[in-house]
PDB file of C-alpha atoms in Angstrom:
ATOM      1  CA  MET A 103      51.563 111.337  58.155  1.00  0.00           C
ATOM      2  CA  PRO A 104      53.723 113.874  56.250  1.00  0.00           C
ATOM      3  CA  THR A 105      55.996 116.016  58.439  1.00  0.00           C
ATOM      4  CA  VAL A 106      58.601 118.738  58.171  1.00  0.00           C
ATOM      5  CA  ALA A 107      61.029 118.556  61.068  1.00  0.00           C
ATOM      6  CA  LYS A 108      64.352 119.907  62.125  1.00  0.00           C
ATOM      7  CA  THR A 109      66.452 119.324  65.314  1.00  0.00           C
ATOM      8  CA  LEU A 110      68.996 121.552  66.915  1.00  0.00           C
ATOM      9  CA  THR A 111      70.959 121.193  70.104  1.00  0.00           C
ATOM     10  CA  ILE A 112      71.349 124.325  72.259  1.00  0.00           C
ATOM     11  CA  PRO A 113      74.142 124.555  74.861  1.00  0.00           C
ATOM     12  CA  ARG A 114      71.742 125.465  77.716  1.00  0.00           C
ATOM     13  CA  ASP A 115      69.478 123.534  80.118  1.00  0.00           C
ATOM     14  CA  PRO A 116      65.693 123.079  79.233  1.00  0.00           C
ATOM     15  CA  ALA A 117      64.823 125.886  81.887  1.00  0.00           C
ATOM     16  CA  ALA A 118      66.842 128.424  80.120  1.00  0.00           C
ATOM     17  CA  VAL A 119      65.448 127.493  76.666  1.00  0.00           C
ATOM     18  CA  TRP A 120      61.894 127.253  77.935  1.00  0.00           C
ATOM     19  CA  ARG A 121      62.181 130.975  79.044  1.00  0.00           C
ATOM     20  CA  GLN A 122      62.001 131.812  75.390  1.00  0.00           C
ATOM     21  CA  PHE A 123      58.551 130.226  75.144  1.00  0.00           C
ATOM     22  CA  ALA A 124      57.088 131.465  78.457  1.00  0.00           C
ATOM     23  CA  THR A 125      56.292 134.995  77.518  1.00  0.00           C
ATOM     24  CA  GLN A 126      55.080 136.880  74.488  1.00  0.00           C
ATOM     25  CA  ASP A 127      58.283 138.938  74.585  1.00  0.00           C
ATOM     26  CA  GLY A 128      60.424 135.747  74.643  1.00  0.00           C
ATOM     27  CA  LEU A 129      58.595 134.536  71.546  1.00  0.00           C
ATOM     28  CA  ARG A 130      59.038 137.765  69.842  1.00  0.00           C
ATOM     29  CA  ARG A 131      62.864 137.414  70.241  1.00  0.00           C
ATOM     30  CA  TRP A 132      62.964 134.319  67.961  1.00  0.00           C
ATOM     31  CA  LEU A 133      59.614 133.235  66.612  1.00  0.00           C
ATOM     32  CA  SER A 134      58.121 136.562  65.248  1.00  0.00           C
ATOM     33  CA  PRO A 135      58.699 140.114  66.459  1.00  0.00           C
ATOM     34  CA  ASP A 136      54.892 140.756  65.830  1.00  0.00           C
ATOM     35  CA  ILE A 137      53.375 137.784  67.475  1.00  0.00           C
ATOM     36  CA  THR A 138      50.366 138.291  69.767  1.00  0.00           C
ATOM     37  CA  ILE A 139      49.554 135.308  71.786  1.00  0.00           C
ATOM     38  CA  ASP A 140      47.483 134.270  74.897  1.00  0.00           C
ATOM     39  CA  LEU A 141      49.973 131.832  76.423  1.00  0.00           C
ATOM     40  CA  ARG A 142      47.505 129.283  77.862  1.00  0.00           C
ATOM     41  CA  ARG A 143      45.961 126.045  76.466  1.00  0.00           C
ATOM     42  CA  GLY A 144      43.197 127.213  74.053  1.00  0.00           C
ATOM     43  CA  GLY A 145      44.626 130.735  73.877  1.00  0.00           C
ATOM     44  CA  ALA A 146      44.619 132.463  70.452  1.00  0.00           C
ATOM     45  CA  TYR A 147      47.651 133.722  68.591  1.00  0.00           C
ATOM     46  CA  ARG A 148      48.371 135.568  65.310  1.00  0.00           C
ATOM     47  CA  MET A 149      51.606 136.612  63.563  1.00  0.00           C
ATOM     48  CA  PRO A 150      52.875 137.422  60.064  1.00  0.00           C
ATOM     49  CA  GLY A 151      54.467 134.483  58.314  1.00  0.00           C
ATOM     50  CA  ALA A 152      58.117 134.376  57.402  1.00  0.00           C
ATOM     51  CA  ASP A 153      57.386 135.774  53.923  1.00  0.00           C
ATOM     52  CA  GLY A 154      56.012 138.951  55.457  1.00  0.00           C
ATOM     53  CA  GLU A 155      52.734 138.607  53.461  1.00  0.00           C
ATOM     54  CA  THR A 156      50.891 135.620  54.916  1.00  0.00           C
ATOM     55  CA  TRP A 157      49.305 135.781  58.350  1.00  0.00           C
ATOM     56  CA  ILE A 158      49.391 132.751  60.558  1.00  0.00           C
ATOM     57  CA  SER A 159      46.835 132.202  63.293  1.00  0.00           C
ATOM     58  CA  GLY A 160      45.579 129.429  65.545  1.00  0.00           C
ATOM     59  CA  VAL A 161      45.375 128.413  69.162  1.00  0.00           C
ATOM     60  CA  VAL A 162      47.815 127.001  71.775  1.00  0.00           C
ATOM     61  CA  LEU A 163      47.248 123.273  71.906  1.00  0.00           C
ATOM     62  CA  GLU A 164      49.650 122.176  74.517  1.00  0.00           C
ATOM     63  CA  LEU A 165      52.077 123.925  76.916  1.00  0.00           C
ATOM     64  CA  GLU A 166      54.360 121.574  79.007  1.00  0.00           C
ATOM     65  CA  PRO A 167      57.054 123.781  80.646  1.00  0.00           C
ATOM     66  CA  GLU A 168      60.530 122.643  79.607  1.00  0.00           C
ATOM     67  CA  ARG A 169      59.133 119.875  77.349  1.00  0.00           C
ATOM     68  CA  LEU A 170      56.498 120.825  74.854  1.00  0.00           C
ATOM     69  CA  PHE A 171      54.956 123.775  72.854  1.00  0.00           C
ATOM     70  CA  ALA A 172      52.245 123.021  70.278  1.00  0.00           C
ATOM     71  CA  LEU A 173      50.147 125.353  68.242  1.00  0.00           C
ATOM     72  CA  SER A 174      47.419 124.812  65.565  1.00  0.00           C
ATOM     73  CA  TRP A 175      48.742 126.509  62.399  1.00  0.00           C
ATOM     74  CA  LEU A 176      46.501 128.106  59.780  1.00  0.00           C
ATOM     75  CA  GLU A 177      47.688 130.231  56.889  1.00  0.00           C
ATOM     76  CA  GLU A 178      45.012 132.861  56.635  1.00  0.00           C
ATOM     77  CA  ASP A 179      43.716 133.518  53.061  1.00  0.00           C
ATOM     78  CA  ALA A 180      45.418 130.399  51.639  1.00  0.00           C
ATOM     79  CA  GLY A 181      42.372 128.329  51.218  1.00  0.00           C
ATOM     80  CA  TRP A 182      43.245 125.985  54.118  1.00  0.00           C
ATOM     81  CA  VAL A 183      40.019 124.417  55.363  1.00  0.00           C
ATOM     82  CA  HIS A 184      41.723 123.036  58.579  1.00  0.00           C
ATOM     83  CA  PRO A 185      44.867 123.995  60.372  1.00  0.00           C
ATOM     84  CA  GLY A 186      48.040 122.044  60.552  1.00  0.00           C
ATOM     85  CA  ARG A 187      50.186 121.865  63.688  1.00  0.00           C
ATOM     86  CA  LEU A 188      53.453 123.144  64.815  1.00  0.00           C
ATOM     87  CA  THR A 189      55.110 121.181  67.638  1.00  0.00           C
ATOM     88  CA  ILE A 190      58.348 122.001  69.428  1.00  0.00           C
ATOM     89  CA  THR A 191      59.757 119.492  71.871  1.00  0.00           C
ATOM     90  CA  LEU A 192      62.655 120.001  74.384  1.00  0.00           C
ATOM     91  CA  ASP A 193      64.752 117.143  75.622  1.00  0.00           C
ATOM     92  CA  GLY A 194      67.662 118.053  77.726  1.00  0.00           C
ATOM     93  CA  THR A 195      70.263 117.672  80.443  1.00  0.00           C
ATOM     94  CA  ALA A 196      71.910 120.211  82.681  1.00  0.00           C
ATOM     95  CA  SER A 197      74.209 121.253  79.916  1.00  0.00           C
ATOM     96  CA  ALA A 198      72.272 120.971  76.590  1.00  0.00           C
ATOM     97  CA  THR A 199      68.818 120.802  75.231  1.00  0.00           C
ATOM     98  CA  THR A 200      67.817 119.172  71.985  1.00  0.00           C
ATOM     99  CA  VAL A 201      65.002 121.029  70.392  1.00  0.00           C
ATOM    100  CA  THR A 202      62.824 119.521  67.636  1.00  0.00           C
ATOM    101  CA  LEU A 203      60.439 121.571  65.599  1.00  0.00           C
ATOM    102  CA  THR A 204      57.765 119.616  63.532  1.00  0.00           C
ATOM    103  CA  HIS A 205      55.210 120.953  61.193  1.00  0.00           C
ATOM    104  CA  ASP A 206      52.539 118.249  60.406  1.00  0.00           C
ATOM    105  CA  GLY A 207      48.910 117.812  59.320  1.00  0.00           C
ATOM    106  CA  PHE A 208      49.586 119.014  55.750  1.00  0.00           C
ATOM    107  CA  ALA A 209      47.297 116.277  54.360  1.00  0.00           C
ATOM    108  CA  GLY A 210      44.418 117.501  56.396  1.00  0.00           C
ATOM    109  CA  ILE A 211      44.455 121.129  55.552  1.00  0.00           C
ATOM    110  CA  GLY A 212      41.915 120.585  52.877  1.00  0.00           C
ATOM    111  CA  THR A 213      43.576 121.751  49.847  1.00  0.00           C
ATOM    112  CA  PRO A 214      44.341 119.638  46.679  1.00  0.00           C
ATOM    113  CA  THR A 215      47.879 121.168  46.622  1.00  0.00           C
ATOM    114  CA  TRP A 216      48.794 120.223  50.126  1.00  0.00           C
ATOM    115  CA  GLU A 217      52.003 118.455  48.919  1.00  0.00           C
ATOM    116  CA  ARG A 218      53.198 121.623  47.424  1.00  0.00           C
ATOM    117  CA  THR A 219      52.521 123.328  50.830  1.00  0.00           C
ATOM    118  CA  GLU A 220      54.531 120.604  52.575  1.00  0.00           C
ATOM    119  CA  ALA A 221      57.461 121.091  50.193  1.00  0.00           C
ATOM    120  CA  ALA A 222      57.419 124.850  50.675  1.00  0.00           C
ATOM    121  CA  TYR A 223      57.596 124.345  54.399  1.00  0.00           C
ATOM    122  CA  GLU A 224      60.515 122.040  53.977  1.00  0.00           C
ATOM    123  CA  ARG A 225      62.423 124.708  51.967  1.00  0.00           C
ATOM    124  CA  GLY A 226      61.291 127.381  54.410  1.00  0.00           C
ATOM    125  CA  LEU A 227      62.579 125.554  57.512  1.00  0.00           C
ATOM    126  CA  GLU A 228      66.067 125.633  56.044  1.00  0.00           C
ATOM    127  CA  ARG A 229      65.845 129.307  54.741  1.00  0.00           C
ATOM    128  CA  HIS A 230      64.193 130.971  57.807  1.00  0.00           C
ATOM    129  CA  LEU A 231      66.504 129.440  60.488  1.00  0.00           C
ATOM    130  CA  ILE A 232      63.911 129.583  63.256  1.00  0.00           C
ATOM    131  CA  LEU A 233      65.712 127.131  65.588  1.00  0.00           C
ATOM    132  CA  GLU A 234      69.013 129.055  65.159  1.00  0.00           C
ATOM    133  CA  GLN A 235      67.118 132.233  66.151  1.00  0.00           C
ATOM    134  CA  LEU A 236      65.905 130.352  69.283  1.00  0.00           C
ATOM    135  CA  ARG A 237      69.464 129.232  70.093  1.00  0.00           C
ATOM    136  CA  ASP A 238      70.900 132.678  69.678  1.00  0.00           C
ATOM    137  CA  SER A 239      68.097 134.255  71.809  1.00  0.00           C
ATOM    138  CA  THR A 240      68.639 131.604  74.478  1.00  0.00           C
ATOM    139  CA  VAL A 241      72.387 131.892  74.535  1.00  0.00           C
ATOM    140  CA  ALA A 242      72.219 135.765  74.627  1.00  0.00           C
ATOM    141  CA  ALA A 243      69.711 135.665  77.645  1.00  0.00           C
TER     142      ALA A 243
END
């Protein structure tokens, strides 16, 4: 299955990193300042995309404190028939946490141009520095 992934190690324990996921305000510090989210399994969320024009919406698929955060991921008005998925995993020790962000499900979004979408997400992951924003908000907390 095609995926777009990036990994970064944050010099904090998993509990400190997870605090950035545990509240809407925490997510606003690094993921999107305008996210609205019901932080429970099946809870809805919506936020502007990194381009400032696209809106992203979906539901919380999984929440495992200090281990896993997963969302369905749908670009509104982009012709997607089905959402993709954003998964963020945390794997850590007392002194550092390795965070892996993965977008997948591109082949299943239901558009004939899904490969271009996958390539755009690959470029966007390097340009928008989401994990670096998570690191900075965790270290500053």
